[in-house]
């Protein structure tokens, strides 16, 4: 069984803060700290100069512009984002699924987008996203993600070796090196990131979308501290404005073309 040691070297590096204020914000405006990962292309990553960029970063900056505030991205590993929020190191965190477990400790904004979860494997692999197919196999998940929660709940007890990693980049590296049989990951990030790169040419998504009405959410939302009604209103009002004026759609097209990643059936995450 692979050892779950990959996470520790990332924690040891600490939390790095990068400033990226909205250029249109008032010079004397409030500065809000936003928890981000930057190891999750095309949603969050660094551009050639090392600055934060990606779909979620652009959406956040557009909302910050509407809120007339400066936004500063505080970069850490994904699973450190909620602890950072609770410790008041950040004011809100980048979108993630408002699962039942997460809603016990933090609140969420309205839904920002939806991404399905799927299994990525080598081309030609017979594996499918079922415990019967994956028994005895090494399957990666990102630490702290809904994919990890799902795999630990339904696959690990049935003999699947679920291996948690601090970020998606390390998962891709171990897939390429043959140390993993597959990875349960957000399909959009895999499709428009890893599979579009030369190193991902021998991999593909397989099987149906992996869903669970209890563990999964129909969309992703910004996370904020419980009772922070001012922040929730600012985020929801800003999000509504960029959806109404077409900014959200323009940013989506920039990264995903005509692919529909909108949330169906609801505006708000359950609280």
mmCIF file of C-alpha atoms in Angstrom:
data_model
loop_
_atom_site.group_PDB
_atom_site.id
_atom_site.type_symbol
_atom_site.label_atom_id
_atom_site.label_comp_id
_atom_site.label_asym_id
_atom_site.label_seq_id
_atom_site.Cartn_x
_atom_site.Cartn_y
_atom_site.Cartn_z
ATOM 1 C CA UNK A 1 0.000 0.000 0.000
ATOM 2 C CA UNK A 2 1.327 3.407 -0.872
ATOM 3 C CA UNK A 3 2.171 5.575 2.107
ATOM 4 C CA UNK A 4 0.349 8.869 2.487
ATOM 5 C CA UNK A 5 3.399 11.055 3.035
ATOM 6 C CA UNK A 6 3.077 13.496 0.143
ATOM 7 C CA UNK A 7 1.077 16.008 2.178
ATOM 8 C CA UNK A 8 3.713 16.779 4.801
ATOM 9 C CA UNK A 9 6.271 18.459 2.553
ATOM 10 C CA UNK A 10 3.642 20.942 1.443
ATOM 11 C CA UNK A 11 2.564 21.807 4.977
ATOM 12 C CA UNK A 12 6.185 22.345 5.955
ATOM 13 C CA UNK A 13 6.472 25.052 3.331
ATOM 14 C CA UNK A 14 3.903 27.118 5.218
ATOM 15 C CA UNK A 15 1.354 29.526 3.818
ATOM 16 C CA UNK A 16 2.466 31.980 1.162
ATOM 17 C CA UNK A 17 0.583 35.241 0.684
ATOM 18 C CA UNK A 18 0.294 36.837 -2.727
ATOM 19 C CA UNK A 19 -1.361 40.206 -3.282
ATOM 20 C CA UNK A 20 -3.519 40.654 -6.342
ATOM 21 C CA UNK A 21 -5.836 43.590 -5.759
ATOM 22 C CA UNK A 22 -8.556 44.447 -8.223
ATOM 23 C CA UNK A 23 -7.253 47.356 -10.272
ATOM 24 C CA UNK A 24 -10.709 48.899 -10.332
ATOM 25 C CA UNK A 25 -11.223 48.837 -6.576
ATOM 26 C CA UNK A 26 -11.180 52.103 -4.661
ATOM 27 C CA UNK A 27 -7.671 52.985 -3.558
ATOM 28 C CA UNK A 28 -8.819 53.302 0.029
ATOM 29 C CA UNK A 29 -11.113 50.268 -0.149
ATOM 30 C CA UNK A 30 -11.130 47.430 2.309
ATOM 31 C CA UNK A 31 -8.708 44.562 1.673
ATOM 32 C CA UNK A 32 -10.153 41.045 1.876
ATOM 33 C CA UNK A 33 -7.965 37.946 2.170
ATOM 34 C CA UNK A 34 -9.030 35.028 -0.007
ATOM 35 C CA UNK A 35 -7.899 31.442 0.646
ATOM 36 C CA UNK A 36 -6.610 29.779 -2.555
ATOM 37 C CA UNK A 37 -4.748 26.640 -3.627
ATOM 38 C CA UNK A 38 -3.119 27.510 -7.019
ATOM 39 C CA UNK A 39 -2.421 23.834 -7.760
ATOM 40 C CA UNK A 40 -5.699 23.193 -9.552
ATOM 41 C CA UNK A 41 -5.547 24.316 -13.206
ATOM 42 C CA UNK A 42 -7.523 25.668 -14.985
ATOM 43 C CA UNK A 43 -9.443 26.822 -11.881
ATOM 44 C CA UNK A 44 -6.480 28.088 -9.838
ATOM 45 C CA UNK A 45 -2.834 28.182 -10.885
ATOM 46 C CA UNK A 46 0.139 30.502 -11.399
ATOM 47 C CA UNK A 47 0.792 32.242 -14.692
ATOM 48 C CA UNK A 48 4.251 32.521 -16.272
ATOM 49 C CA UNK A 49 5.146 35.350 -13.887
ATOM 50 C CA UNK A 50 3.959 33.421 -10.815
ATOM 51 C CA UNK A 51 0.794 35.465 -10.282
ATOM 52 C CA UNK A 52 -2.529 33.777 -9.385
ATOM 53 C CA UNK A 53 -4.773 33.105 -12.366
ATOM 54 C CA UNK A 54 -7.486 30.710 -13.540
ATOM 55 C CA UNK A 55 -11.277 30.554 -13.733
ATOM 56 C CA UNK A 56 -11.897 30.851 -9.981
ATOM 57 C CA UNK A 57 -9.294 33.602 -9.598
ATOM 58 C CA UNK A 58 -10.847 35.638 -12.420
ATOM 59 C CA UNK A 59 -14.363 35.124 -11.036
ATOM 60 C CA UNK A 60 -13.190 36.198 -7.575
ATOM 61 C CA UNK A 61 -11.486 39.299 -8.937
ATOM 62 C CA UNK A 62 -14.625 40.233 -10.887
ATOM 63 C CA UNK A 63 -16.715 39.910 -7.725
ATOM 64 C CA UNK A 64 -14.150 41.946 -5.757
ATOM 65 C CA UNK A 65 -14.441 44.668 -8.395
ATOM 66 C CA UNK A 66 -18.215 44.707 -7.962
ATOM 67 C CA UNK A 67 -17.809 44.780 -4.163
ATOM 68 C CA UNK A 68 -15.350 47.706 -4.559
ATOM 69 C CA UNK A 69 -12.734 46.022 -2.378
ATOM 70 C CA UNK A 70 -9.149 44.904 -2.824
ATOM 71 C CA UNK A 71 -8.646 41.146 -2.759
ATOM 72 C CA UNK A 72 -5.443 39.444 -1.617
ATOM 73 C CA UNK A 73 -4.938 35.724 -2.267
ATOM 74 C CA UNK A 74 -3.500 33.734 0.629
ATOM 75 C CA UNK A 75 -2.061 30.548 -0.836
ATOM 76 C CA UNK A 76 -2.019 27.207 0.993
ATOM 77 C CA UNK A 77 -2.864 23.564 0.362
ATOM 78 C CA UNK A 78 -6.544 22.837 -0.258
ATOM 79 C CA UNK A 79 -7.134 21.043 3.045
ATOM 80 C CA UNK A 80 -5.677 24.006 4.975
ATOM 81 C CA UNK A 81 -8.266 26.461 3.613
ATOM 82 C CA UNK A 82 -11.073 25.814 6.115
ATOM 83 C CA UNK A 83 -8.689 25.820 9.119
ATOM 84 C CA UNK A 84 -7.259 29.115 7.835
ATOM 85 C CA UNK A 85 -10.768 30.552 7.572
ATOM 86 C CA UNK A 86 -11.683 29.456 11.097
ATOM 87 C CA UNK A 87 -8.406 30.881 12.416
ATOM 88 C CA UNK A 88 -9.264 34.218 10.728
ATOM 89 C CA UNK A 89 -6.176 34.097 8.541
ATOM 90 C CA UNK A 90 -8.480 34.696 5.559
ATOM 91 C CA UNK A 91 -11.897 36.349 5.137
ATOM 92 C CA UNK A 92 -13.359 33.812 2.712
ATOM 93 C CA UNK A 93 -12.113 30.848 0.694
ATOM 94 C CA UNK A 94 -12.266 29.824 -2.941
ATOM 95 C CA UNK A 95 -15.279 27.811 -4.130
ATOM 96 C CA UNK A 96 -15.727 24.225 -2.975
ATOM 97 C CA UNK A 97 -18.670 21.879 -2.533
ATOM 98 C CA UNK A 98 -20.900 22.797 0.439
ATOM 99 C CA UNK A 99 -21.112 19.241 1.720
ATOM 100 C CA UNK A 100 -23.037 18.310 4.857
ATOM 101 C CA UNK A 101 -19.768 17.886 6.779
ATOM 102 C CA UNK A 102 -18.408 21.279 5.740
ATOM 103 C CA UNK A 103 -21.703 23.059 6.452
ATOM 104 C CA UNK A 104 -21.390 22.009 10.086
ATOM 105 C CA UNK A 105 -18.372 24.300 10.505
ATOM 106 C CA UNK A 106 -18.648 27.075 7.885
ATOM 107 C CA UNK A 107 -21.248 28.890 5.768
ATOM 108 C CA UNK A 108 -21.353 29.214 1.992
ATOM 109 C CA UNK A 109 -22.273 31.756 -0.649
ATOM 110 C CA UNK A 110 -24.682 31.091 -3.498
ATOM 111 C CA UNK A 111 -23.504 28.499 -6.021
ATOM 112 C CA UNK A 112 -20.767 29.641 -8.412
ATOM 113 C CA UNK A 113 -20.445 26.608 -10.730
ATOM 114 C CA UNK A 114 -20.732 22.801 -10.937
ATOM 115 C CA UNK A 115 -18.071 20.249 -11.824
ATOM 116 C CA UNK A 116 -18.741 16.497 -12.080
ATOM 117 C CA UNK A 117 -16.426 13.956 -10.438
ATOM 118 C CA UNK A 118 -14.976 11.174 -12.597
ATOM 119 C CA UNK A 119 -12.233 8.532 -12.595
ATOM 120 C CA UNK A 120 -9.080 9.204 -14.618
ATOM 121 C CA UNK A 121 -7.093 6.153 -15.801
ATOM 122 C CA UNK A 122 -4.625 5.140 -18.476
ATOM 123 C CA UNK A 123 -6.139 4.742 -21.928
ATOM 124 C CA UNK A 124 -7.164 1.132 -22.467
ATOM 125 C CA UNK A 125 -7.605 0.447 -18.763
ATOM 126 C CA UNK A 126 -10.658 -1.708 -17.960
ATOM 127 C CA UNK A 127 -11.164 0.019 -14.587
ATOM 128 C CA UNK A 128 -14.492 1.645 -13.749
ATOM 129 C CA UNK A 129 -15.491 3.842 -10.780
ATOM 130 C CA UNK A 130 -16.918 0.989 -8.712
ATOM 131 C CA UNK A 131 -15.458 -0.739 -5.632
ATOM 132 C CA UNK A 132 -15.677 -4.108 -7.389
ATOM 133 C CA UNK A 133 -13.571 -2.877 -10.310
ATOM 134 C CA UNK A 134 -11.055 -1.012 -8.129
ATOM 135 C CA UNK A 135 -10.489 -3.592 -5.370
ATOM 136 C CA UNK A 136 -6.740 -3.861 -4.669
ATOM 137 C CA UNK A 137 -5.939 -0.831 -6.846
ATOM 138 C CA UNK A 138 -4.191 2.389 -5.832
ATOM 139 C CA UNK A 139 -6.615 5.279 -6.401
ATOM 140 C CA UNK A 140 -5.608 8.875 -5.664
ATOM 141 C CA UNK A 141 -7.750 11.659 -4.233
ATOM 142 C CA UNK A 142 -6.920 15.207 -3.151
ATOM 143 C CA UNK A 143 -6.647 15.642 0.604
ATOM 144 C CA UNK A 144 -9.712 17.309 2.129
ATOM 145 C CA UNK A 145 -11.795 16.998 -1.050
ATOM 146 C CA UNK A 146 -15.275 15.549 -1.526
ATOM 147 C CA UNK A 147 -13.605 12.901 -3.669
ATOM 148 C CA UNK A 148 -11.573 11.790 -0.647
ATOM 149 C CA UNK A 149 -14.718 11.683 1.514
ATOM 150 C CA UNK A 150 -16.545 9.591 -1.078
ATOM 151 C CA UNK A 151 -13.696 7.146 -1.697
ATOM 152 C CA UNK A 152 -13.053 6.644 2.022
ATOM 153 C CA UNK A 153 -16.755 6.036 2.669
ATOM 154 C CA UNK A 154 -17.561 3.678 -0.201
ATOM 155 C CA UNK A 155 -14.360 2.309 -1.714
ATOM 156 C CA UNK A 156 -11.772 1.920 1.037
ATOM 157 C CA UNK A 157 -13.946 -0.452 3.172
ATOM 158 C CA UNK A 158 -14.259 -2.703 0.120
ATOM 159 C CA UNK A 159 -10.545 -3.123 -0.471
ATOM 160 C CA UNK A 160 -9.594 -0.103 -2.571
ATOM 161 C CA UNK A 161 -6.313 1.586 -1.569
ATOM 162 C CA UNK A 162 -7.341 5.245 -1.375
ATOM 163 C CA UNK A 163 -4.227 7.456 -1.430
ATOM 164 C CA UNK A 164 -4.572 11.106 -0.352
ATOM 165 C CA UNK A 165 -2.375 13.800 -1.908
ATOM 166 C CA UNK A 166 -1.945 17.475 -1.056
ATOM 167 C CA UNK A 167 -2.586 18.635 -4.629
ATOM 168 C CA UNK A 168 -3.600 17.508 -8.106
ATOM 169 C CA UNK A 169 -0.163 18.105 -9.649
ATOM 170 C CA UNK A 170 1.420 15.419 -7.469
ATOM 171 C CA UNK A 171 -1.424 13.047 -8.351
ATOM 172 C CA UNK A 172 -0.716 13.575 -12.057
ATOM 173 C CA UNK A 173 3.009 12.984 -11.499
ATOM 174 C CA UNK A 174 2.366 9.633 -9.827
ATOM 175 C CA UNK A 175 -0.159 8.621 -12.489
ATOM 176 C CA UNK A 176 2.499 9.227 -15.145
ATOM 177 C CA UNK A 177 5.126 7.361 -13.099
ATOM 178 C CA UNK A 178 2.814 4.337 -12.812
ATOM 179 C CA UNK A 179 2.556 4.485 -9.033
ATOM 180 C CA UNK A 180 -1.230 4.847 -9.263
ATOM 181 C CA UNK A 181 -3.927 2.915 -11.068
ATOM 182 C CA UNK A 182 -6.272 5.895 -11.258
ATOM 183 C CA UNK A 183 -7.509 9.059 -9.594
ATOM 184 C CA UNK A 184 -10.943 10.259 -8.560
ATOM 185 C CA UNK A 185 -10.922 13.914 -9.568
ATOM 186 C CA UNK A 186 -13.020 16.880 -10.728
ATOM 187 C CA UNK A 187 -13.600 16.092 -14.408
ATOM 188 C CA UNK A 188 -13.371 19.638 -15.745
ATOM 189 C CA UNK A 189 -9.970 20.285 -14.170
ATOM 190 C CA UNK A 190 -8.660 16.998 -15.557
ATOM 191 C CA UNK A 191 -10.113 17.576 -19.038
ATOM 192 C CA UNK A 192 -8.947 21.172 -19.461
ATOM 193 C CA UNK A 193 -5.708 20.762 -17.532
ATOM 194 C CA UNK A 194 -3.927 17.416 -17.375
ATOM 195 C CA UNK A 195 -5.483 15.764 -20.458
ATOM 196 C CA UNK A 196 -4.645 18.802 -22.598
ATOM 197 C CA UNK A 197 -0.940 18.521 -21.824
ATOM 198 C CA UNK A 198 1.566 16.208 -23.572
ATOM 199 C CA UNK A 199 2.127 14.274 -20.342
ATOM 200 C CA UNK A 200 -1.597 13.512 -20.121
ATOM 201 C CA UNK A 201 -1.955 12.129 -23.644
ATOM 202 C CA UNK A 202 -2.062 8.494 -22.457
ATOM 203 C CA UNK A 203 -4.858 9.071 -19.922
ATOM 204 C CA UNK A 204 -8.627 9.458 -20.108
ATOM 205 C CA UNK A 205 -11.777 9.799 -18.014
ATOM 206 C CA UNK A 206 -13.805 6.629 -17.707
ATOM 207 C CA UNK A 207 -17.247 5.548 -16.533
ATOM 208 C CA UNK A 208 -20.187 7.674 -15.417
ATOM 209 C CA UNK A 209 -20.098 10.713 -13.150
ATOM 210 C CA UNK A 210 -19.576 9.687 -9.521
ATOM 211 C CA UNK A 211 -22.403 11.170 -7.430
ATOM 212 C CA UNK A 212 -23.872 10.844 -3.964
ATOM 213 C CA UNK A 213 -26.806 12.972 -2.830
ATOM 214 C CA UNK A 214 -25.571 13.067 0.771
ATOM 215 C CA UNK A 215 -21.834 13.593 0.332
ATOM 216 C CA UNK A 216 -21.771 15.641 -2.857
ATOM 217 C CA UNK A 217 -23.203 19.061 -3.630
ATOM 218 C CA UNK A 218 -24.825 20.168 -6.876
ATOM 219 C CA UNK A 219 -22.354 23.044 -7.087
ATOM 220 C CA UNK A 220 -19.384 24.860 -5.578
ATOM 221 C CA UNK A 221 -19.600 28.008 -3.418
ATOM 222 C CA UNK A 222 -17.306 30.438 -1.627
ATOM 223 C CA UNK A 223 -16.746 29.449 2.013
ATOM 224 C CA UNK A 224 -17.109 31.956 4.860
ATOM 225 C CA UNK A 225 -17.300 31.924 8.627
ATOM 226 C CA UNK A 226 -20.634 31.149 10.240
ATOM 227 C CA UNK A 227 -22.615 34.257 11.060
ATOM 228 C CA UNK A 228 -20.656 36.482 8.667
ATOM 229 C CA UNK A 229 -23.793 37.851 7.005
ATOM 230 C CA UNK A 230 -22.001 40.943 5.686
ATOM 231 C CA UNK A 231 -19.512 38.818 3.735
ATOM 232 C CA UNK A 232 -22.256 36.545 2.444
ATOM 233 C CA UNK A 233 -24.258 39.504 1.138
ATOM 234 C CA UNK A 234 -21.206 41.062 -0.504
ATOM 235 C CA UNK A 235 -20.300 37.800 -2.253
ATOM 236 C CA UNK A 236 -23.862 36.977 -3.297
ATOM 237 C CA UNK A 237 -24.550 40.497 -4.583
ATOM 238 C CA UNK A 238 -21.276 40.576 -6.505
ATOM 239 C CA UNK A 239 -21.884 37.114 -7.962
ATOM 240 C CA UNK A 240 -25.423 38.056 -9.031
ATOM 241 C CA UNK A 241 -24.122 41.174 -10.784
ATOM 242 C CA UNK A 242 -21.396 39.410 -12.788
ATOM 243 C CA UNK A 243 -23.905 36.754 -13.848
ATOM 244 C CA UNK A 244 -26.450 39.384 -14.876
ATOM 245 C CA UNK A 245 -24.032 41.523 -16.917
ATOM 246 C CA UNK A 246 -22.408 38.587 -18.734
ATOM 247 C CA UNK A 247 -19.010 38.749 -16.982
ATOM 248 C CA UNK A 248 -19.380 35.238 -15.500
ATOM 249 C CA UNK A 249 -20.163 33.808 -18.959
ATOM 250 C CA UNK A 250 -17.224 35.626 -20.585
ATOM 251 C CA UNK A 251 -14.790 34.224 -18.013
ATOM 252 C CA UNK A 252 -16.276 30.746 -18.390
ATOM 253 C CA UNK A 253 -15.867 30.853 -22.188
ATOM 254 C CA UNK A 254 -12.244 31.982 -21.784
ATOM 255 C CA UNK A 255 -11.387 28.764 -19.932
ATOM 256 C CA UNK A 256 -14.022 26.208 -20.966
ATOM 257 C CA UNK A 257 -15.551 27.361 -24.245
ATOM 258 C CA UNK A 258 -19.191 26.304 -24.694
ATOM 259 C CA UNK A 259 -19.105 23.716 -21.884
ATOM 260 C CA UNK A 260 -21.995 24.290 -19.463
ATOM 261 C CA UNK A 261 -20.785 24.345 -15.850
ATOM 262 C CA UNK A 262 -23.726 26.291 -14.449
ATOM 263 C CA UNK A 263 -25.642 24.953 -11.455
ATOM 264 C CA UNK A 264 -29.080 23.558 -12.221
ATOM 265 C CA UNK A 265 -32.127 23.685 -9.977
ATOM 266 C CA UNK A 266 -30.947 25.975 -7.167
ATOM 267 C CA UNK A 267 -29.207 29.278 -6.530
ATOM 268 C CA UNK A 268 -28.134 28.884 -2.930
ATOM 269 C CA UNK A 269 -26.258 26.201 -1.060
ATOM 270 C CA UNK A 270 -28.153 24.684 1.905
ATOM 271 C CA UNK A 271 -27.132 26.338 5.183
#
